[in-house]
PDB file of C-alpha atoms in Angstrom:
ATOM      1  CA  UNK A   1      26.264  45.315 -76.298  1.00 74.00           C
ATOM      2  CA  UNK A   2      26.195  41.861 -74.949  1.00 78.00           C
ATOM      3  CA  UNK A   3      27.941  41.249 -71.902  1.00 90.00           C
ATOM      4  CA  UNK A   4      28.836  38.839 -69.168  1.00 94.00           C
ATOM      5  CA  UNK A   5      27.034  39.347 -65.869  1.00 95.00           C
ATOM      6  CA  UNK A   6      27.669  37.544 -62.518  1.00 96.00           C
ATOM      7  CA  UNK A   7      25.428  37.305 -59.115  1.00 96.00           C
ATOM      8  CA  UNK A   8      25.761  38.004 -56.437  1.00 96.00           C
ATOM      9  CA  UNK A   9      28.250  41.136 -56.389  1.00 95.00           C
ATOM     10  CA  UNK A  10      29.489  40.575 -52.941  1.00 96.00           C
ATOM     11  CA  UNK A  11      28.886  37.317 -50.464  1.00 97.00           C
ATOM     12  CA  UNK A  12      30.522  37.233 -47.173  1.00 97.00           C
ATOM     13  CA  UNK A  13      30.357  33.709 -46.175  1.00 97.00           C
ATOM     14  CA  UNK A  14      31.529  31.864 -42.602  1.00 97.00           C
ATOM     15  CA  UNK A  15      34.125  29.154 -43.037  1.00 97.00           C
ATOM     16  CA  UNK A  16      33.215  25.725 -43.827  1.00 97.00           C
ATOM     17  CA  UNK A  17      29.962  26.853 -45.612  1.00 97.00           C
ATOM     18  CA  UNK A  18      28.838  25.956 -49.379  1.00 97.00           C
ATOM     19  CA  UNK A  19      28.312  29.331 -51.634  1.00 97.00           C
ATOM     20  CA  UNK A  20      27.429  29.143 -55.274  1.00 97.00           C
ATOM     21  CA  UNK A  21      28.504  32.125 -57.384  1.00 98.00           C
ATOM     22  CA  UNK A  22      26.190  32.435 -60.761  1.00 97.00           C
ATOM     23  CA  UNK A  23      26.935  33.309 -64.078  1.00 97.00           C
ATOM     24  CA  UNK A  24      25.410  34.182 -66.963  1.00 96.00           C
ATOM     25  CA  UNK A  25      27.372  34.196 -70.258  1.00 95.00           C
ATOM     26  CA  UNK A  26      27.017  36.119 -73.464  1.00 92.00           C
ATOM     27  CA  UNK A  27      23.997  33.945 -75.168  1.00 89.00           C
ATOM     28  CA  UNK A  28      25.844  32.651 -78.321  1.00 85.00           C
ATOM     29  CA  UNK A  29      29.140  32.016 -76.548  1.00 89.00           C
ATOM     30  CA  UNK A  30      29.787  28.366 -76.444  1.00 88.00           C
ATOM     31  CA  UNK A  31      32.916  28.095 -73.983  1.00 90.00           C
ATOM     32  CA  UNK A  32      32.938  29.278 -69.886  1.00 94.00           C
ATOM     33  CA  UNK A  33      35.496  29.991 -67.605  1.00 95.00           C
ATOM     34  CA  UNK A  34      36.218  30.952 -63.905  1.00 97.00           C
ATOM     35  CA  UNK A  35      38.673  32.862 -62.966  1.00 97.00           C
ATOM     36  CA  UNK A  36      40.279  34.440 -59.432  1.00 96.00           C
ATOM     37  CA  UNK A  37      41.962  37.249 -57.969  1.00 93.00           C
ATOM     38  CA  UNK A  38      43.022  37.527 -54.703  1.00 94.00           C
ATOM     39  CA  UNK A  39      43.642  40.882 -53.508  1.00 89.00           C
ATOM     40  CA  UNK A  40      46.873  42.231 -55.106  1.00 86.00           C
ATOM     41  CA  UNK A  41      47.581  39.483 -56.892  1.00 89.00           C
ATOM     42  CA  UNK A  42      46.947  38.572 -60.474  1.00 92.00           C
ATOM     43  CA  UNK A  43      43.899  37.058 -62.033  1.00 94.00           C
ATOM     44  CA  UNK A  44      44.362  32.894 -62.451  1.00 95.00           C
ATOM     45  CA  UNK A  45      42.773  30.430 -64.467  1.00 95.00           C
ATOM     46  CA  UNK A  46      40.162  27.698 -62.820  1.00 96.00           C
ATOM     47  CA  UNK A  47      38.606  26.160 -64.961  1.00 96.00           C
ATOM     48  CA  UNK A  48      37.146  25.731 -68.355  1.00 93.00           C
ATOM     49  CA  UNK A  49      33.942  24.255 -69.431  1.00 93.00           C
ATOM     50  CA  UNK A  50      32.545  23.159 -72.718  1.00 89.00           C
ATOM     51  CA  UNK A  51      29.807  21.225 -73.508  1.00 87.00           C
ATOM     52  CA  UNK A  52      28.368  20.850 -70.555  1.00 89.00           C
ATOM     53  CA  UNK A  53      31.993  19.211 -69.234  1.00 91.00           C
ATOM     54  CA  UNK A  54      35.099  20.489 -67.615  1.00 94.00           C
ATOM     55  CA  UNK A  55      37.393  20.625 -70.362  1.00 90.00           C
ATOM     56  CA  UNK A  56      40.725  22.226 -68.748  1.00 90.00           C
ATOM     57  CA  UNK A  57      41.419  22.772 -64.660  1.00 93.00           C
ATOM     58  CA  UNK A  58      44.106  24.397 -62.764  1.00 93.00           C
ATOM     59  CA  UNK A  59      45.750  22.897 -59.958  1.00 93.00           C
ATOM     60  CA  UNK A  60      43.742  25.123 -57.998  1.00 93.00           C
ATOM     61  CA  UNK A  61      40.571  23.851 -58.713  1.00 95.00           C
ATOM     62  CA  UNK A  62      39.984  20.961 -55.904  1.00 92.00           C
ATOM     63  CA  UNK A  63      37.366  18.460 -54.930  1.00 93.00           C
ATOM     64  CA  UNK A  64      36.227  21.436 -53.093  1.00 95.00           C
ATOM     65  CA  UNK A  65      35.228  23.054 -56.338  1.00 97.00           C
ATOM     66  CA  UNK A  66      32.407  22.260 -58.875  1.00 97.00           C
ATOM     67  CA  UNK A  67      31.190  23.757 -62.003  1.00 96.00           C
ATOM     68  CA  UNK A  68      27.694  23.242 -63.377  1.00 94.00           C
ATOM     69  CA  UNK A  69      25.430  24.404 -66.301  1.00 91.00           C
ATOM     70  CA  UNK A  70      22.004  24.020 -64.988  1.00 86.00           C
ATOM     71  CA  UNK A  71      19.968  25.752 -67.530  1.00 86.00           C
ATOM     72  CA  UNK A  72      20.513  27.122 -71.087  1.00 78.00           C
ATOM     73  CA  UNK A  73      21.519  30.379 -69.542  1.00 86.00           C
ATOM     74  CA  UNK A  74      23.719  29.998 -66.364  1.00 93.00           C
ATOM     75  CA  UNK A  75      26.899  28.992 -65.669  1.00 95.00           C
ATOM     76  CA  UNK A  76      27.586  28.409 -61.652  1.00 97.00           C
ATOM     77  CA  UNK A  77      30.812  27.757 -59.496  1.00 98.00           C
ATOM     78  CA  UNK A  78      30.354  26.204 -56.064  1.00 97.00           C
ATOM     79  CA  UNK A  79      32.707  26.019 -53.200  1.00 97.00           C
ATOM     80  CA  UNK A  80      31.540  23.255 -51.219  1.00 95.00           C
ATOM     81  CA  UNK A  81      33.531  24.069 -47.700  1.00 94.00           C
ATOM     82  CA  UNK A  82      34.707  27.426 -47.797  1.00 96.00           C
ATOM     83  CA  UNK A  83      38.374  28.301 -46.484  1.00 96.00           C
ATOM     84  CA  UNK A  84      39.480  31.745 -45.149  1.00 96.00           C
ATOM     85  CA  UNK A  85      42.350  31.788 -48.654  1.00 95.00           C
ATOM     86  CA  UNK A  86      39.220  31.260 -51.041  1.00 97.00           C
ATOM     87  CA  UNK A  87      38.368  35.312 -50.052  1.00 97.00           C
ATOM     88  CA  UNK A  88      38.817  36.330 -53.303  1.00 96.00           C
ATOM     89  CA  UNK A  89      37.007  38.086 -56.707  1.00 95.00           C
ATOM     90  CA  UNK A  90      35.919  35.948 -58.748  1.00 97.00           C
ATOM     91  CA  UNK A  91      35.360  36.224 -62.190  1.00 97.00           C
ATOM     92  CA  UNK A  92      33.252  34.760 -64.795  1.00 97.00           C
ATOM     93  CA  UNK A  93      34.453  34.393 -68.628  1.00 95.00           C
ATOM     94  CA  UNK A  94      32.964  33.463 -71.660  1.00 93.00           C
ATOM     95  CA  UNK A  95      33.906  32.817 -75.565  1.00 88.00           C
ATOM     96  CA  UNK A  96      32.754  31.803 -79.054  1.00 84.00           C
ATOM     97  CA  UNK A  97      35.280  29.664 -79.557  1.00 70.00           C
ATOM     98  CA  UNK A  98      38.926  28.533 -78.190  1.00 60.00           C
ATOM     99  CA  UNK A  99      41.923  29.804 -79.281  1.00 56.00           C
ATOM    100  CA  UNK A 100      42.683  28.802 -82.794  1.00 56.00           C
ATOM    101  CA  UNK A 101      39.074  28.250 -84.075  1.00 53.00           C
ATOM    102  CA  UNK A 102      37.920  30.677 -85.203  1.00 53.00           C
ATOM    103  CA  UNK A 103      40.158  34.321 -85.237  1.00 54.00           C
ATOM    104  CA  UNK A 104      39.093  37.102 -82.875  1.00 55.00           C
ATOM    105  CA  UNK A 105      36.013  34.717 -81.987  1.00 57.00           C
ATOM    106  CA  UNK A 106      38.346  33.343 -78.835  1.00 72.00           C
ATOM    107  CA  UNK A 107      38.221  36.236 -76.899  1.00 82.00           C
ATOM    108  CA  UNK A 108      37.099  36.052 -73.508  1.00 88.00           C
ATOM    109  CA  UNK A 109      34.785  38.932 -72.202  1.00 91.00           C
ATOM    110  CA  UNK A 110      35.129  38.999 -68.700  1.00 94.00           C
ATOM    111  CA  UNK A 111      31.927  39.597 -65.814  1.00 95.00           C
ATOM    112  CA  UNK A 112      32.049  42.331 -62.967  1.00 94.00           C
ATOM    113  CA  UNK A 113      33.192  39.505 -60.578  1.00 96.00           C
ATOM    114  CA  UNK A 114      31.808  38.177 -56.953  1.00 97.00           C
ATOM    115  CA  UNK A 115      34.199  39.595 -54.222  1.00 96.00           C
ATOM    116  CA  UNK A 116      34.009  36.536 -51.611  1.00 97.00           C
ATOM    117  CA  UNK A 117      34.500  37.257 -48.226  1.00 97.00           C
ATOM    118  CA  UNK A 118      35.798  33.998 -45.993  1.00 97.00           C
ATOM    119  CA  UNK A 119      35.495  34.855 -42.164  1.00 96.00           C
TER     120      UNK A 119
ATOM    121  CA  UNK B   1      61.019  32.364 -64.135  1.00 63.00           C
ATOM    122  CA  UNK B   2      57.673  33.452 -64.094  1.00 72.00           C
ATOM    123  CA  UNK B   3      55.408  32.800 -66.706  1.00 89.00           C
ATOM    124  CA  UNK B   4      54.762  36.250 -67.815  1.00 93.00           C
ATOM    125  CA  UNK B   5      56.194  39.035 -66.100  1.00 93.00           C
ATOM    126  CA  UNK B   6      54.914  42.839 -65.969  1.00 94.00           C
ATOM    127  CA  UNK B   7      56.125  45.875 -63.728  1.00 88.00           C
ATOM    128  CA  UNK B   8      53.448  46.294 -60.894  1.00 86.00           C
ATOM    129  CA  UNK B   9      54.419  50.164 -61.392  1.00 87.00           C
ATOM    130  CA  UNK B  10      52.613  52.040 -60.253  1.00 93.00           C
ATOM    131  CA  UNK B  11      53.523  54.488 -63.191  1.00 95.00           C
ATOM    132  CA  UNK B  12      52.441  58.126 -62.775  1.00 96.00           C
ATOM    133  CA  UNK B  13      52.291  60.295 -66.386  1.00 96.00           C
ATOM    134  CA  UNK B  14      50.487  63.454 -67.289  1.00 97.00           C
ATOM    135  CA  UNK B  15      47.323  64.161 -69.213  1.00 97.00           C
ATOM    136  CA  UNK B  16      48.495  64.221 -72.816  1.00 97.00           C
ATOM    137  CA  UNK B  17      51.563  61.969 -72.213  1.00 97.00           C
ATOM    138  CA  UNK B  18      52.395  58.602 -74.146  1.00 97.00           C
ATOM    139  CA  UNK B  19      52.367  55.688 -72.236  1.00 97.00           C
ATOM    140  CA  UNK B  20      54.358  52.479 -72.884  1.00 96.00           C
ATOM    141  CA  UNK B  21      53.115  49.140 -71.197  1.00 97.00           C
ATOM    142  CA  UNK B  22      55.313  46.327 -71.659  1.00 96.00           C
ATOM    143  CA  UNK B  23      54.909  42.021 -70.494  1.00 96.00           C
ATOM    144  CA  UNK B  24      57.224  39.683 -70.892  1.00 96.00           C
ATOM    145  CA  UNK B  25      57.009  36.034 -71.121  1.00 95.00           C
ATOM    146  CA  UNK B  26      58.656  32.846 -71.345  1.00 94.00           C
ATOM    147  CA  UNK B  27      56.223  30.043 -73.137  1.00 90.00           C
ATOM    148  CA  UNK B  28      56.933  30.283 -76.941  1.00 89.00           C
ATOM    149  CA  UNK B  29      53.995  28.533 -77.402  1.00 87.00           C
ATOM    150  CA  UNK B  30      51.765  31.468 -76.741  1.00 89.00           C
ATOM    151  CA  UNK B  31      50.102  32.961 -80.280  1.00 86.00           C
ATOM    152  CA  UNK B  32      47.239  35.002 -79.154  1.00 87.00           C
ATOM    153  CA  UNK B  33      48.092  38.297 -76.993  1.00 92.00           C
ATOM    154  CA  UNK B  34      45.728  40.165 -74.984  1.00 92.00           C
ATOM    155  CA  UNK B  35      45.325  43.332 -72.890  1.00 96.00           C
ATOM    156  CA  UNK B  36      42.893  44.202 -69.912  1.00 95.00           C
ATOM    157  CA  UNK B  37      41.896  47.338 -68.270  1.00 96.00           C
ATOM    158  CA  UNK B  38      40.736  46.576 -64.853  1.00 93.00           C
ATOM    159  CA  UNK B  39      39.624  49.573 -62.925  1.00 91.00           C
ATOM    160  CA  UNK B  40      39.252  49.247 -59.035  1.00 84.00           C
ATOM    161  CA  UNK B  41      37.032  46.231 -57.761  1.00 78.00           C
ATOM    162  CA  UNK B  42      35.713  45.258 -61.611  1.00 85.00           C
ATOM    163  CA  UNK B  43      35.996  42.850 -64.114  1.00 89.00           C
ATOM    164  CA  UNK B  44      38.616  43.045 -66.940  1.00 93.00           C
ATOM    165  CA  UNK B  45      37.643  45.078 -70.164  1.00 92.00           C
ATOM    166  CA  UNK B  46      39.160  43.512 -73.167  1.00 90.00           C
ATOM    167  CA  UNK B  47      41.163  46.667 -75.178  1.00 93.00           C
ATOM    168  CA  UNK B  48      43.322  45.124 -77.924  1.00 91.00           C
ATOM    169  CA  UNK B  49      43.678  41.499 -79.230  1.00 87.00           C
ATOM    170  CA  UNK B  50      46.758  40.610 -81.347  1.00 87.00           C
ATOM    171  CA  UNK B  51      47.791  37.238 -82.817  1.00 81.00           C
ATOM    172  CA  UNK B  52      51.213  36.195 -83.662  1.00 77.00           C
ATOM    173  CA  UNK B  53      53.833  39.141 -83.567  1.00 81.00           C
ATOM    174  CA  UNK B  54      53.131  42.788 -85.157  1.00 84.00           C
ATOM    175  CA  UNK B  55      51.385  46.140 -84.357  1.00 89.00           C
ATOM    176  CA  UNK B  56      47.553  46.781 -84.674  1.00 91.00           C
ATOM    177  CA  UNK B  57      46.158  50.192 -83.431  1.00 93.00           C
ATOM    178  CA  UNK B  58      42.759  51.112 -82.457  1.00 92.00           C
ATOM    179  CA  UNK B  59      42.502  54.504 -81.532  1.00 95.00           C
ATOM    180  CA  UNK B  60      45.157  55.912 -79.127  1.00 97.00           C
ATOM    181  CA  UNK B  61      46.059  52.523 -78.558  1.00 96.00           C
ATOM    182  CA  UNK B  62      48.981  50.479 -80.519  1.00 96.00           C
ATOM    183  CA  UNK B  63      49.193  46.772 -79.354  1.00 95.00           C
ATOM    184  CA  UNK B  64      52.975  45.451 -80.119  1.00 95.00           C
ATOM    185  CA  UNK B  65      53.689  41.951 -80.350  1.00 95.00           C
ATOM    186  CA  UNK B  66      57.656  40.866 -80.326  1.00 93.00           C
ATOM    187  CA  UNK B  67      56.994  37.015 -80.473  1.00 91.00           C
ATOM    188  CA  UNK B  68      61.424  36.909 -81.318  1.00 92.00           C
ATOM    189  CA  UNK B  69      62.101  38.846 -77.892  1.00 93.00           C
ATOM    190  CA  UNK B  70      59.139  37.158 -76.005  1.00 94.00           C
ATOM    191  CA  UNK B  71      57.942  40.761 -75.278  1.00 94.00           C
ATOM    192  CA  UNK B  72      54.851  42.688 -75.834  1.00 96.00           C
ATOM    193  CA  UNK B  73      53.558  46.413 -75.625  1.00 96.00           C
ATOM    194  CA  UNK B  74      50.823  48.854 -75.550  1.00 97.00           C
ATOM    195  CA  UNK B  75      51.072  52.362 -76.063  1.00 97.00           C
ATOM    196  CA  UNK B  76      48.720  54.892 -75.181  1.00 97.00           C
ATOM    197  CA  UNK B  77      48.522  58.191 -76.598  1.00 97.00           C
ATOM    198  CA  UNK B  78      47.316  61.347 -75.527  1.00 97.00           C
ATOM    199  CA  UNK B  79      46.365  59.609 -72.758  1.00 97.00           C
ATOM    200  CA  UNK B  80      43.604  61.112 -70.565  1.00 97.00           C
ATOM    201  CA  UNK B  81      42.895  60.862 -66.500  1.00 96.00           C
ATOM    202  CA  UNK B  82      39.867  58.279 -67.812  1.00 95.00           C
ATOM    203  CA  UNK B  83      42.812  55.601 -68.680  1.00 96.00           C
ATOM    204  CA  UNK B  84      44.019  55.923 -65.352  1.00 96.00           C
ATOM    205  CA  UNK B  85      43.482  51.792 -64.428  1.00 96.00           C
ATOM    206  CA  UNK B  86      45.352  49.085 -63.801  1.00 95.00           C
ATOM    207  CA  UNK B  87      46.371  47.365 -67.126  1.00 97.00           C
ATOM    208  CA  UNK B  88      46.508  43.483 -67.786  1.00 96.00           C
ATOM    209  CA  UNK B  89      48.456  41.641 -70.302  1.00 96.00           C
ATOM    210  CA  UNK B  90      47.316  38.105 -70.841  1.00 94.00           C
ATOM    211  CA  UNK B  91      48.492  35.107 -73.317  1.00 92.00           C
ATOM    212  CA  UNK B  92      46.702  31.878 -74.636  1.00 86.00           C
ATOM    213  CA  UNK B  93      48.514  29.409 -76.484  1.00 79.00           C
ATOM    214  CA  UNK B  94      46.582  27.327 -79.434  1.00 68.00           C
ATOM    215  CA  UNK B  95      43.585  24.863 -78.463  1.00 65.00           C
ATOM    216  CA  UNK B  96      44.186  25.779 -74.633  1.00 68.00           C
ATOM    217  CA  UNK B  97      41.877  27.196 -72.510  1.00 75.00           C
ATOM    218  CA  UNK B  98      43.553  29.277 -69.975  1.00 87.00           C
ATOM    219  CA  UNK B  99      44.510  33.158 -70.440  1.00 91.00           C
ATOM    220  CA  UNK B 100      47.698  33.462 -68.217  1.00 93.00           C
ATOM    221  CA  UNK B 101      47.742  37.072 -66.823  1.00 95.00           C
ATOM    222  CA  UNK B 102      50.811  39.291 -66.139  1.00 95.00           C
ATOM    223  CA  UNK B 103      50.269  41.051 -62.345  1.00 92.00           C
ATOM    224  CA  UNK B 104      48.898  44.586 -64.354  1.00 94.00           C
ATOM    225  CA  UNK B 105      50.519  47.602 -64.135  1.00 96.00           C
ATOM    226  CA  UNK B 106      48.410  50.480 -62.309  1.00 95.00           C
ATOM    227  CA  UNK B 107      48.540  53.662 -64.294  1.00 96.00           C
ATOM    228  CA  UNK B 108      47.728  56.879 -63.198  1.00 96.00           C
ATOM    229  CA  UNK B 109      47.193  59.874 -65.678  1.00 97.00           C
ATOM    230  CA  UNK B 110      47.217  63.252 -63.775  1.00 96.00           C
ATOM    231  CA  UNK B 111      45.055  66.256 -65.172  1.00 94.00           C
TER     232      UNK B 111
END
């Protein structure tokens, strides 16, 4: 079965450094997401990208944040100057379509995450 | 009032018990319904997808969707130590983008 996977699976990073977290998304899935969790709290929305554009962003998604589709096959987040409240999971999404295409083709199929250590 | 709102439990039950799940949530707007299983340190596994209100069931697992009441369920039967996760209900509303989460409820199913 297809399925979302993410790289690396942990990166502990000092503050004020630039980490990238990769991506790659189910092949025929047209629409990407980020997601985090901090620890004990729920999962939140960062952004969405479609088309090789960011097509919805949270509040929480800075200048400090950037998405980018480099190749035909992976999707990247980058944190340009790290903070100690960016340690966090951080998950990968990706979907067929958006809500109200196409039925059951919206769902988004989640990665295993990058846990992201600030120190 | 928070967007969607789900008891952190956690909720302890016995091997063979049913389990009832339960978010609420306060945007009418939201159509599509979701819910997650998220086991310690991993990425959310899609279980059941419902749109508008009504019941679909797959396997031990009913997804309820109360669109008058704002509320939403899932029920697991004979549920089994394996289920033992934390469990994630998340919304979408038409043409957006974002899947707003509830804060899971951690269940744990004793053998």
């Amino acid at each position: 079965e297809p399925e979302v996977t993410q790289t690396p699976s942990h990166q502990v990073t000092q503050m004020g450094q630039e980490v990238i977290l990769r991506c790659v998304p189910i092949s025929n899935h047209l629409y990407f997401y980020w997601y985090r969790q901090i620890l004990g709290q729920k999962v939140e929305f960062l952004v969405s990208f479609y088309n090789n554009e960011i097509s919805e962003k949270s509040e929480i998604f800075d200048d400090q944040f950037s998405v980018e589709r480099p190749d035909g096959s992976n999707f990247t987040l980058k944190i340009r100057s790290t903070k100690l409240e960016d340690s966090a999971m951080y998950f990968c999404a990706s979907s067929e379509a958006l809500a109200g295409e196409y039925l059951y083709q919206e769902t988004q199929y989640f990665g295993p995450g990058t846990r992201l250590l600030v120190l | 009032q928070k967007e969607v709102e789900q008891d952190p439990g956690p909720l302890s039950v016995p091997e063979g018990a049913i389990v009832s799940l339960n978010c609420t949530y306060s945007n009418s707007a939201f159509q599509y319904f979701m819910w997650y299983r998220q086991y310690s340190r991993k990425g959310p596994e899609l279980l059941m997808y419902t749109y508008s209100s009504g019941n679909k069931e797959d396997g031990r697992f009913t997804a309820q969707v109360d669109k008058s009441s704002k509320y939403i369920s899932l029920f697991i039967r004979d549920s089994q130590p394996s289920d033992s996760a934390t469990y994630l209900c998340a919304m979408e509303d038409t043409g957006f983008q974002k899947l707003v989460f509830g804060t899971g409820t951690r269940l744990l199913v004793s053998p």
